[in-house]
PDB file of C-alpha atoms in Angstrom:
ATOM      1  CA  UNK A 219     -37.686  43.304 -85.488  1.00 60.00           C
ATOM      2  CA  UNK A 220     -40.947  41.349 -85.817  1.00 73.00           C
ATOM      3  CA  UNK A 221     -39.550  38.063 -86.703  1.00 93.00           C
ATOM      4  CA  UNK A 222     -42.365  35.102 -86.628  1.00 96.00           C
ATOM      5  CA  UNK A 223     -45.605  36.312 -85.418  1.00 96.00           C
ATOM      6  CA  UNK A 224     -48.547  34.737 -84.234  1.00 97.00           C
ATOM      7  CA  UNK A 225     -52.083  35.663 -83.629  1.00 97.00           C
ATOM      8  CA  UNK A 226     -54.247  35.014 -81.696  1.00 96.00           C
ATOM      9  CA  UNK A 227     -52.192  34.018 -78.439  1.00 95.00           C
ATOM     10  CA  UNK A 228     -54.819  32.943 -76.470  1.00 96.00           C
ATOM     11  CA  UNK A 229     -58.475  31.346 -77.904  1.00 96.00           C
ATOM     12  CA  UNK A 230     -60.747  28.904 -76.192  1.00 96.00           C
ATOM     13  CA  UNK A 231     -63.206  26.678 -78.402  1.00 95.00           C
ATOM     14  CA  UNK A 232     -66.017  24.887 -78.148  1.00 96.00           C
ATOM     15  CA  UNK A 233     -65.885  21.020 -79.606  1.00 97.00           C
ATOM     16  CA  UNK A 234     -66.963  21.174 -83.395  1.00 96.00           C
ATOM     17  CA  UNK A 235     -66.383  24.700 -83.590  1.00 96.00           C
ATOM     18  CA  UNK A 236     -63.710  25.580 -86.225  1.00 95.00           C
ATOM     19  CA  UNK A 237     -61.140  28.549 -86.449  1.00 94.00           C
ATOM     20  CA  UNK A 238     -57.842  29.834 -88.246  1.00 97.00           C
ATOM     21  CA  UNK A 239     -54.403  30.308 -86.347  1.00 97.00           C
ATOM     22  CA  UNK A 240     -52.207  32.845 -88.733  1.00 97.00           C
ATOM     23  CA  UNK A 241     -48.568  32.721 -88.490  1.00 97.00           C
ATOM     24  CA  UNK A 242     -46.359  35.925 -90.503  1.00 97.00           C
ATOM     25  CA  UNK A 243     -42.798  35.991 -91.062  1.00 97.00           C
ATOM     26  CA  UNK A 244     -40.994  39.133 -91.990  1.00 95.00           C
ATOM     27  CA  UNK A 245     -37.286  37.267 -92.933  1.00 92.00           C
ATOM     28  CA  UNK A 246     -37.771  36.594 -95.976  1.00 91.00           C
ATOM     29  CA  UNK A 247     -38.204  32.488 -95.140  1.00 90.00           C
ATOM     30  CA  UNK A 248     -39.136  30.404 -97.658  1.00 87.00           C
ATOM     31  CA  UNK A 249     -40.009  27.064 -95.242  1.00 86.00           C
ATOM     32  CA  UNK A 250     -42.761  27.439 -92.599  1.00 91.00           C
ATOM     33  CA  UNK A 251     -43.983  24.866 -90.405  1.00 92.00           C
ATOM     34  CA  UNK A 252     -46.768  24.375 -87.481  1.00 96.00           C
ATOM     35  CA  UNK A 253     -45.990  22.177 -84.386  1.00 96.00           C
ATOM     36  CA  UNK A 254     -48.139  21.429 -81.699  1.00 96.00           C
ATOM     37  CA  UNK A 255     -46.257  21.210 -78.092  1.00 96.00           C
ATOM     38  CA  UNK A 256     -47.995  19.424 -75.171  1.00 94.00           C
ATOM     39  CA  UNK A 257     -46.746  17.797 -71.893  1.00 87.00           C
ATOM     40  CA  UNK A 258     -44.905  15.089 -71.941  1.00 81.00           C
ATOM     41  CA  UNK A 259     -44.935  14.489 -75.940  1.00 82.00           C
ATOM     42  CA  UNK A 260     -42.192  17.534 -76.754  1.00 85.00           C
ATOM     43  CA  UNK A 261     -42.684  19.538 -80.562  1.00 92.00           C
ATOM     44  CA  UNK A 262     -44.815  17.429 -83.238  1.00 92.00           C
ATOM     45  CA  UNK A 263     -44.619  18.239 -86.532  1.00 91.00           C
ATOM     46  CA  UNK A 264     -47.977  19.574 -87.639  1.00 94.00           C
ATOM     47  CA  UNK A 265     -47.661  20.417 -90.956  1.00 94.00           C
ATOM     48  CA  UNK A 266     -45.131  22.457 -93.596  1.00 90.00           C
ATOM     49  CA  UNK A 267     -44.547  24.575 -96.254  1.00 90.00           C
ATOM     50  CA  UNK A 268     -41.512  24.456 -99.066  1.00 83.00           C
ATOM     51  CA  UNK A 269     -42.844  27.419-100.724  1.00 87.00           C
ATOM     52  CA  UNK A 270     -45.613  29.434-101.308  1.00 91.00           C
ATOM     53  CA  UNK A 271     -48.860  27.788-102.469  1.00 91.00           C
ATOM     54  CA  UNK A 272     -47.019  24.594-101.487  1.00 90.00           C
ATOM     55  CA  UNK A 273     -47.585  22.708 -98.115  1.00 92.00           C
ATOM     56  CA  UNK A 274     -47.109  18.939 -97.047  1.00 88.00           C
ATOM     57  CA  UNK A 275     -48.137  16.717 -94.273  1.00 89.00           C
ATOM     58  CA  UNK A 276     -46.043  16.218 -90.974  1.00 88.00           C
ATOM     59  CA  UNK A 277     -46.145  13.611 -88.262  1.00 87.00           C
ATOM     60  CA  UNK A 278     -49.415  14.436 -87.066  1.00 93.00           C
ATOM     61  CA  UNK A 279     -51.301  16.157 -89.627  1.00 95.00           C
ATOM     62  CA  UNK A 280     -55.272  14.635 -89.341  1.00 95.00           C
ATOM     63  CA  UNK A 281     -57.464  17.554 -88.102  1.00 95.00           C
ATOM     64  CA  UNK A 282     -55.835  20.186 -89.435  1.00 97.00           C
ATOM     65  CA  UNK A 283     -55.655  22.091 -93.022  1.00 96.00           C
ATOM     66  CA  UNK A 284     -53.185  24.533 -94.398  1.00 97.00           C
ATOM     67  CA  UNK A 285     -52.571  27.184 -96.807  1.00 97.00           C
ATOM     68  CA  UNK A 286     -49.898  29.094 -97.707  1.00 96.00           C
ATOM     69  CA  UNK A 287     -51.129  31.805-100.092  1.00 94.00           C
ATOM     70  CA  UNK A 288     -48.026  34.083 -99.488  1.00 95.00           C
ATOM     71  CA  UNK A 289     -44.736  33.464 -98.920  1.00 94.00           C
ATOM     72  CA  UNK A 290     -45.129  35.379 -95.831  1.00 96.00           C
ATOM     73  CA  UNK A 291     -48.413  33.964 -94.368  1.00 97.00           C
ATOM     74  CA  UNK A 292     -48.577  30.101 -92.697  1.00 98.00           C
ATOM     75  CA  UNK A 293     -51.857  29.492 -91.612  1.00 98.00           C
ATOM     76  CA  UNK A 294     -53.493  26.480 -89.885  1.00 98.00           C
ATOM     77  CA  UNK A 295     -56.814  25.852 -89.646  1.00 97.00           C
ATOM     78  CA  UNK A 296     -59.328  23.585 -87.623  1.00 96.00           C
ATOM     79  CA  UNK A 297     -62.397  22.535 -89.653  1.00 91.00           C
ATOM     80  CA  UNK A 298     -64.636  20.916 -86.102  1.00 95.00           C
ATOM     81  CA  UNK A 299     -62.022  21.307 -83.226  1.00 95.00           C
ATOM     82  CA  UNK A 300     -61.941  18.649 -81.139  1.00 96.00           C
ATOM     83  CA  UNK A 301     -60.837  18.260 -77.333  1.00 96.00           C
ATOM     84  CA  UNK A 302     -57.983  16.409 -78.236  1.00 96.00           C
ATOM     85  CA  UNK A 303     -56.348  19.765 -80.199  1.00 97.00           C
ATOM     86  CA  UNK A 304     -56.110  21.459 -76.695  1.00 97.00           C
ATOM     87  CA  UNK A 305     -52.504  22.302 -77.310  1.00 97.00           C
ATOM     88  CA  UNK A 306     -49.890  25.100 -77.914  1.00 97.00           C
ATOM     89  CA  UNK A 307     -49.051  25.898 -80.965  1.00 98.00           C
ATOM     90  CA  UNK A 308     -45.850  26.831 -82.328  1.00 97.00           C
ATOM     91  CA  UNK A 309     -44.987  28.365 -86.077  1.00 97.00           C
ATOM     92  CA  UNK A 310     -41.455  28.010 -87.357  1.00 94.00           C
ATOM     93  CA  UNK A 311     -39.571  29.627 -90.361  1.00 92.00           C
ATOM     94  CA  UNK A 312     -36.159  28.955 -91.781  1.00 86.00           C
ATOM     95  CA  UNK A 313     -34.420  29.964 -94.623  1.00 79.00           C
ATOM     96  CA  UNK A 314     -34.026  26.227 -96.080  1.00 67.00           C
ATOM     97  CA  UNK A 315     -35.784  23.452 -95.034  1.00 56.00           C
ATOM     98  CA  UNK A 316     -34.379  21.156 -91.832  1.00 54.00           C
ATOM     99  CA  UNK A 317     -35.671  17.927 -92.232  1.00 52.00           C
ATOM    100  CA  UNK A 318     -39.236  16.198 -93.606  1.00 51.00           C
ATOM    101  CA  UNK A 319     -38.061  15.187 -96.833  1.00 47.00           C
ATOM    102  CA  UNK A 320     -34.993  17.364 -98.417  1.00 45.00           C
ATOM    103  CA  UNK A 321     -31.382  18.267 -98.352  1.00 46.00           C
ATOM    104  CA  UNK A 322     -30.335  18.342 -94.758  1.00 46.00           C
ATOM    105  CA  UNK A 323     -29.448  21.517 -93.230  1.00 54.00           C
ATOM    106  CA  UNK A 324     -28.100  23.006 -90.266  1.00 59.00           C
ATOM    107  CA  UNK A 325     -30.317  26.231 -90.306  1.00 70.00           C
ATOM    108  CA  UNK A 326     -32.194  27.398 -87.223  1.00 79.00           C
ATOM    109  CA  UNK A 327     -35.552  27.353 -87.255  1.00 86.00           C
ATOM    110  CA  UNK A 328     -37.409  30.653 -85.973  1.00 92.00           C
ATOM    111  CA  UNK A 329     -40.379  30.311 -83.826  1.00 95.00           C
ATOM    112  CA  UNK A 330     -43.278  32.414 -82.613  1.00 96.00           C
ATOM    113  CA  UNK A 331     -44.383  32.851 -79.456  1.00 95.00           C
ATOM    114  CA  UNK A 332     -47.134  30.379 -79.472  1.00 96.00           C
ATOM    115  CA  UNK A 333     -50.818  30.311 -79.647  1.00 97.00           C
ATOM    116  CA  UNK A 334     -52.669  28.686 -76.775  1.00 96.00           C
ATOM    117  CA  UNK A 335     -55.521  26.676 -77.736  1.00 97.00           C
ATOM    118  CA  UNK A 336     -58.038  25.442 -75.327  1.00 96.00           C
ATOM    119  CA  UNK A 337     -60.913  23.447 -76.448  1.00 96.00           C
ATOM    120  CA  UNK A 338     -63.926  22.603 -74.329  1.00 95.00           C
TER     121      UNK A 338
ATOM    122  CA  UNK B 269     -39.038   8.377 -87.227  1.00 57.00           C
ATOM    123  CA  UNK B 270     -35.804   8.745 -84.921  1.00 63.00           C
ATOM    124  CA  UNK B 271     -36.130   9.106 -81.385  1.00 83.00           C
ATOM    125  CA  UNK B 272     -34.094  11.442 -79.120  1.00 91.00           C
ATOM    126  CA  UNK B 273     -34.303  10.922 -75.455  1.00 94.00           C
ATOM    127  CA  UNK B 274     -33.628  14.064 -73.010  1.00 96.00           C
ATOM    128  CA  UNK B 275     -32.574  13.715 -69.284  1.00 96.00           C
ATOM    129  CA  UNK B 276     -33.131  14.404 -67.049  1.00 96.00           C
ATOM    130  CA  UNK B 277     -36.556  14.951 -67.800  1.00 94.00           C
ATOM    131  CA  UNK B 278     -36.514  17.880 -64.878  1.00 96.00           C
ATOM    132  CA  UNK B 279     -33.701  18.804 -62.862  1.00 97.00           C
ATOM    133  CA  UNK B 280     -33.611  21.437 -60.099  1.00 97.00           C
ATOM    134  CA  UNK B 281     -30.684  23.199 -58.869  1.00 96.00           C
ATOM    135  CA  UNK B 282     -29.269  25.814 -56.722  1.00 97.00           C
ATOM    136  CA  UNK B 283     -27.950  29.088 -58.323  1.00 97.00           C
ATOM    137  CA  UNK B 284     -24.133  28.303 -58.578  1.00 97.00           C
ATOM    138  CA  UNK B 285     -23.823  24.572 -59.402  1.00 97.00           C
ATOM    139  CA  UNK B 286     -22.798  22.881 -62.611  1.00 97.00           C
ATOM    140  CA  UNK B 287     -25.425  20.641 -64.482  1.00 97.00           C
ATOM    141  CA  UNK B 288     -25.402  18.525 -67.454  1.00 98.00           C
ATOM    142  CA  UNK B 289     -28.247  17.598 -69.679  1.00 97.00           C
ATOM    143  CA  UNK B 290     -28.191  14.979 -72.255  1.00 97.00           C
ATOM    144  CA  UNK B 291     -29.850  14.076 -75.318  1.00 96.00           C
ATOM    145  CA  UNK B 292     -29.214  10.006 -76.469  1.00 95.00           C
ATOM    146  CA  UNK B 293     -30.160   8.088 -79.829  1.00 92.00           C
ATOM    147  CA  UNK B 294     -29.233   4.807 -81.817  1.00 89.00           C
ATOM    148  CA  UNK B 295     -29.412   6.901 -84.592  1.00 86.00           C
ATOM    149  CA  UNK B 296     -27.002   9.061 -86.210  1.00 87.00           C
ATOM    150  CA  UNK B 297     -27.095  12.495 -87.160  1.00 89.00           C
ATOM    151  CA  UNK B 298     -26.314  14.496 -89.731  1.00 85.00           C
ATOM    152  CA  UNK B 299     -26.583  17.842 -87.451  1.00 87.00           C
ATOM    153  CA  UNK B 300     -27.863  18.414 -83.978  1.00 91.00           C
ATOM    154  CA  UNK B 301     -29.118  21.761 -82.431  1.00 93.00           C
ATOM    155  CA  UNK B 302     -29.668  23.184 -79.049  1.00 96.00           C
ATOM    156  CA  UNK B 303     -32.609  25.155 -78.017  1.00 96.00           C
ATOM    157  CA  UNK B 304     -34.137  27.300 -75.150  1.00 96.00           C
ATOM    158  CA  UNK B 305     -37.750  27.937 -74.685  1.00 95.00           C
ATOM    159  CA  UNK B 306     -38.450  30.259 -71.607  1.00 93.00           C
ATOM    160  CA  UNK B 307     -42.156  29.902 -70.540  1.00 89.00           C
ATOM    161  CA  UNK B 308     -45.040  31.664 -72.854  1.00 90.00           C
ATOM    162  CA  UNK B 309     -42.239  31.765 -75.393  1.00 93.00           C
ATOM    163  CA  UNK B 310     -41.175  29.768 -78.758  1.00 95.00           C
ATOM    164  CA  UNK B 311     -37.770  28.024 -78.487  1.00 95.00           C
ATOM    165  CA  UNK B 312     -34.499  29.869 -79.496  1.00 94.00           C
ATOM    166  CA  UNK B 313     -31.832  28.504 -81.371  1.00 93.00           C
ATOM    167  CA  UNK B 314     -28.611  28.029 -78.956  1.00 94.00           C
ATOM    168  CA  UNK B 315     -26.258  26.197 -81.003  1.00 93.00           C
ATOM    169  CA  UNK B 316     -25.653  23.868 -83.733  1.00 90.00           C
ATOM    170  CA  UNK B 317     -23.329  21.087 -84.135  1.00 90.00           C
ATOM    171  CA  UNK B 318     -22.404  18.816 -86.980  1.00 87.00           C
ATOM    172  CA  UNK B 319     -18.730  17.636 -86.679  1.00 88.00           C
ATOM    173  CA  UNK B 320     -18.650  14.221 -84.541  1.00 91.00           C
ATOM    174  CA  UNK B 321     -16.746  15.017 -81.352  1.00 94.00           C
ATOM    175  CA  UNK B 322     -17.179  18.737 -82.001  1.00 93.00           C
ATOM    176  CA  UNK B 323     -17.208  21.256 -78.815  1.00 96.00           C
ATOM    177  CA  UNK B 324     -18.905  24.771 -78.615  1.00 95.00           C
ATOM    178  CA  UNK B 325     -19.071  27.044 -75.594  1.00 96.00           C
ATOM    179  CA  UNK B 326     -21.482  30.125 -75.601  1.00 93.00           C
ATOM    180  CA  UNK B 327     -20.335  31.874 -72.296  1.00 95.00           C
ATOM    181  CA  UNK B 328     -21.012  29.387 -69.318  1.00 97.00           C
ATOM    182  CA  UNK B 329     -22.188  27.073 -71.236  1.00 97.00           C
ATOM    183  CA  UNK B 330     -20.337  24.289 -73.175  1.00 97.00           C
ATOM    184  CA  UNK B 331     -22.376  21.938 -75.676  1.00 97.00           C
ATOM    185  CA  UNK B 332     -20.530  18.492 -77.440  1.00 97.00           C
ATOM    186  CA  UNK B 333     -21.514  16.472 -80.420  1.00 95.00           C
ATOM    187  CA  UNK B 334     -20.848  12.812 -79.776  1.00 95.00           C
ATOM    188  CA  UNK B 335     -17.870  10.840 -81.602  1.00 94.00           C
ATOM    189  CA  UNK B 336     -19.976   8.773 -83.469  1.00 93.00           C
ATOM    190  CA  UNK B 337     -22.621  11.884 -84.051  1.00 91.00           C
ATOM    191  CA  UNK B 338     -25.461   9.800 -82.089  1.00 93.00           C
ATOM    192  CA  UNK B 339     -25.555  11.780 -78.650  1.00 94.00           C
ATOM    193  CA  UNK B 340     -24.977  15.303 -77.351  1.00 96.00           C
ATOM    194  CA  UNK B 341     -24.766  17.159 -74.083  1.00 97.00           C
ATOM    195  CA  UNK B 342     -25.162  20.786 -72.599  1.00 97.00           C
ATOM    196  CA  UNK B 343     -23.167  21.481 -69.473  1.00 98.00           C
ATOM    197  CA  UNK B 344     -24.000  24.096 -67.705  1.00 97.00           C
ATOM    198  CA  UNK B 345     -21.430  25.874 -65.328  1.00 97.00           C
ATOM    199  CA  UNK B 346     -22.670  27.923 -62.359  1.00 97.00           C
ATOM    200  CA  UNK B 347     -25.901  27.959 -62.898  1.00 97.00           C
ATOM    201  CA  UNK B 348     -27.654  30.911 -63.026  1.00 97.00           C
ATOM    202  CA  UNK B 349     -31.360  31.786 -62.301  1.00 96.00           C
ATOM    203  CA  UNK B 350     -31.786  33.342 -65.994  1.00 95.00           C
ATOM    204  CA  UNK B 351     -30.544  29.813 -67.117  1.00 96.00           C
ATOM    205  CA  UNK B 352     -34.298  28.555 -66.152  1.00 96.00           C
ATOM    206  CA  UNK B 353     -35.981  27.306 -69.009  1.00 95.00           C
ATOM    207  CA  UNK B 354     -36.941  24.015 -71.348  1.00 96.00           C
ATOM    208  CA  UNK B 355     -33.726  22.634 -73.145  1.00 97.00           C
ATOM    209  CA  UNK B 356     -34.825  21.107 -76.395  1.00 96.00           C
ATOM    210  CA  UNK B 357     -32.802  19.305 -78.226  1.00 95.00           C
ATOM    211  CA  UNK B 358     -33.253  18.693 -81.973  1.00 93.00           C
ATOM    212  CA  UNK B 359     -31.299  16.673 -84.750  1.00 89.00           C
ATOM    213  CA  UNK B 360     -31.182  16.145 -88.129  1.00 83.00           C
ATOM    214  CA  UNK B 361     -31.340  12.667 -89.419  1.00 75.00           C
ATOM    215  CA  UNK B 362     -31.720  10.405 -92.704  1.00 69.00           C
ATOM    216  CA  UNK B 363     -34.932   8.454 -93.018  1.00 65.00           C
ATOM    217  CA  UNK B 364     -34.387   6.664 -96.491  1.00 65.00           C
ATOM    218  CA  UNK B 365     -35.380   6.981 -99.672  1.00 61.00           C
ATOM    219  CA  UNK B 366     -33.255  10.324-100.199  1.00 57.00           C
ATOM    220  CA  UNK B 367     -35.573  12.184 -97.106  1.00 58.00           C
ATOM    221  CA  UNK B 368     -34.069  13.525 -94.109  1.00 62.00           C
ATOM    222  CA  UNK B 369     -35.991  14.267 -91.068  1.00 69.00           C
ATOM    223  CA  UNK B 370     -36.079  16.730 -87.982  1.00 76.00           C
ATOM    224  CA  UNK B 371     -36.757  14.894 -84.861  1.00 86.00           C
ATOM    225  CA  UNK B 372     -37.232  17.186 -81.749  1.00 91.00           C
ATOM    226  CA  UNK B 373     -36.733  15.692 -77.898  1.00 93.00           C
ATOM    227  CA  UNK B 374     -38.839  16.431 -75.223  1.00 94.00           C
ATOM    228  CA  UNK B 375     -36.283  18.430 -73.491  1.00 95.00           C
ATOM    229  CA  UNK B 376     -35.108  19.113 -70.283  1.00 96.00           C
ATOM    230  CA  UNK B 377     -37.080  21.608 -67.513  1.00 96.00           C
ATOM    231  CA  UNK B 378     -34.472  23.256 -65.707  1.00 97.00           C
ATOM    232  CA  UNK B 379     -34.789  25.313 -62.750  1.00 97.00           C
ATOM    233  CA  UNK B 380     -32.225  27.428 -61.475  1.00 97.00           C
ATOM    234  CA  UNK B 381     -33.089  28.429 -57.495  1.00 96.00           C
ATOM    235  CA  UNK B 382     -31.219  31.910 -56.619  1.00 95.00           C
TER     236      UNK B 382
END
């Protein structure tokens, strides 16, 4: 009863250094998406996915690069992390997609437990 | 990009009373959903609304979709301390040109004091 899972949950970064956040979902979704959640600002849209080998930019997408080689796997990467990414990270599935673009829909979106990203 | 605004931003409350949160915009929306995010965890779905004026209760707590589908509270009755957490609301909203968009708030922090 896996649901959306997220590794790592905890990584700490030096500026310029660059790294890979993975995000699995084991329902079957075909629409993933990455947030980033920090104090004060609430969830930003990162980046999404409509389908595999398909992604497309969110509200604040500079920084960051995605892939979605299986329908399963989301992940986000950061080429030359910079303090300003210091954030949580969230990963969302759904079965159709809510918002950015499409036919509205009133499906929940699934989240992972978050990866915490701390760079120095 | 529609904007939802949360308050109160934080509230803290003694185990027993009855709160209300509320989540405001000038824009309409096509559906509106209630979440919970306990700390070091993602948000979980509560409830989801699209009829204007529509009411939902799960257990002791009672959510309602605004008339004209641009506003929506949570009430809470007697509070409990599991009832801790950050309420999030998030609604569903056309932007033009045939694209709808998902517009989180920046929720509520809640704290429920046994």
């Amino acid at each position: 009863n896996a649901g959306v899972t997220q590794t790592p949950k905890f990584r700490v970064l030096k500026t310029g250094q660059s790294m890979t956040l993975l995000c699995a979902q084991d329902m079957n979704h075909e629409y993933m998406y990455w947030y980033r959640q920090d104090p004060g600002m609430g969830l930003r849209l990162i980046h999404y996915s409509v389908g595999e080998g398909t992604t497309a930019k969110g509200e604040v997408p500079d920084g960051y690069n995605v892939s979605r080689l299986k329908k399963q796997n989301f992940l986000l990467g950061l080429e030359s992390a910079a303090p300003s990414q210091t954030s949580v990270y969230f990963c969302a599935s759904s079965y159709s997609l809510t918002g950015q673009g499409a036919i509205w829909s009133n499906q929940p979106q699934h989240f992972g437990d978050g990866t915490r990203l701390s760079i120095l | 990009t529609q904007l939802l605004e949360q308050s109160p931003q934080f509230l803290s409350i003694q185990e027993g009373e009855n709160l209300t949160v509320y989540c405001n915009s000038s824009s309409v929306f096509s559906s509106l959903q209630w979440y919970r995010q306990e700390p070091g965890e993602g948000p979980v779905l509560l409830v989801t609304v699209v009829t204007g004026g529509e009411v939902k209760k799960l257990k002791r707590l009672t959510f309602q979709f605004g008339d004209a589908r641009k506003d929506s509270s949570l009430h809470i009755t007697a509070a409990q301390p599991g009832d801790t957490g950050l309420y999030l609301c998030a609604g569903t909203a056309y932007s033009g040109a045939g694209s709808y968009q998902l517009t989180f708030g920046k929720g509520t922090k809640l704290s429920v004091i046994p």
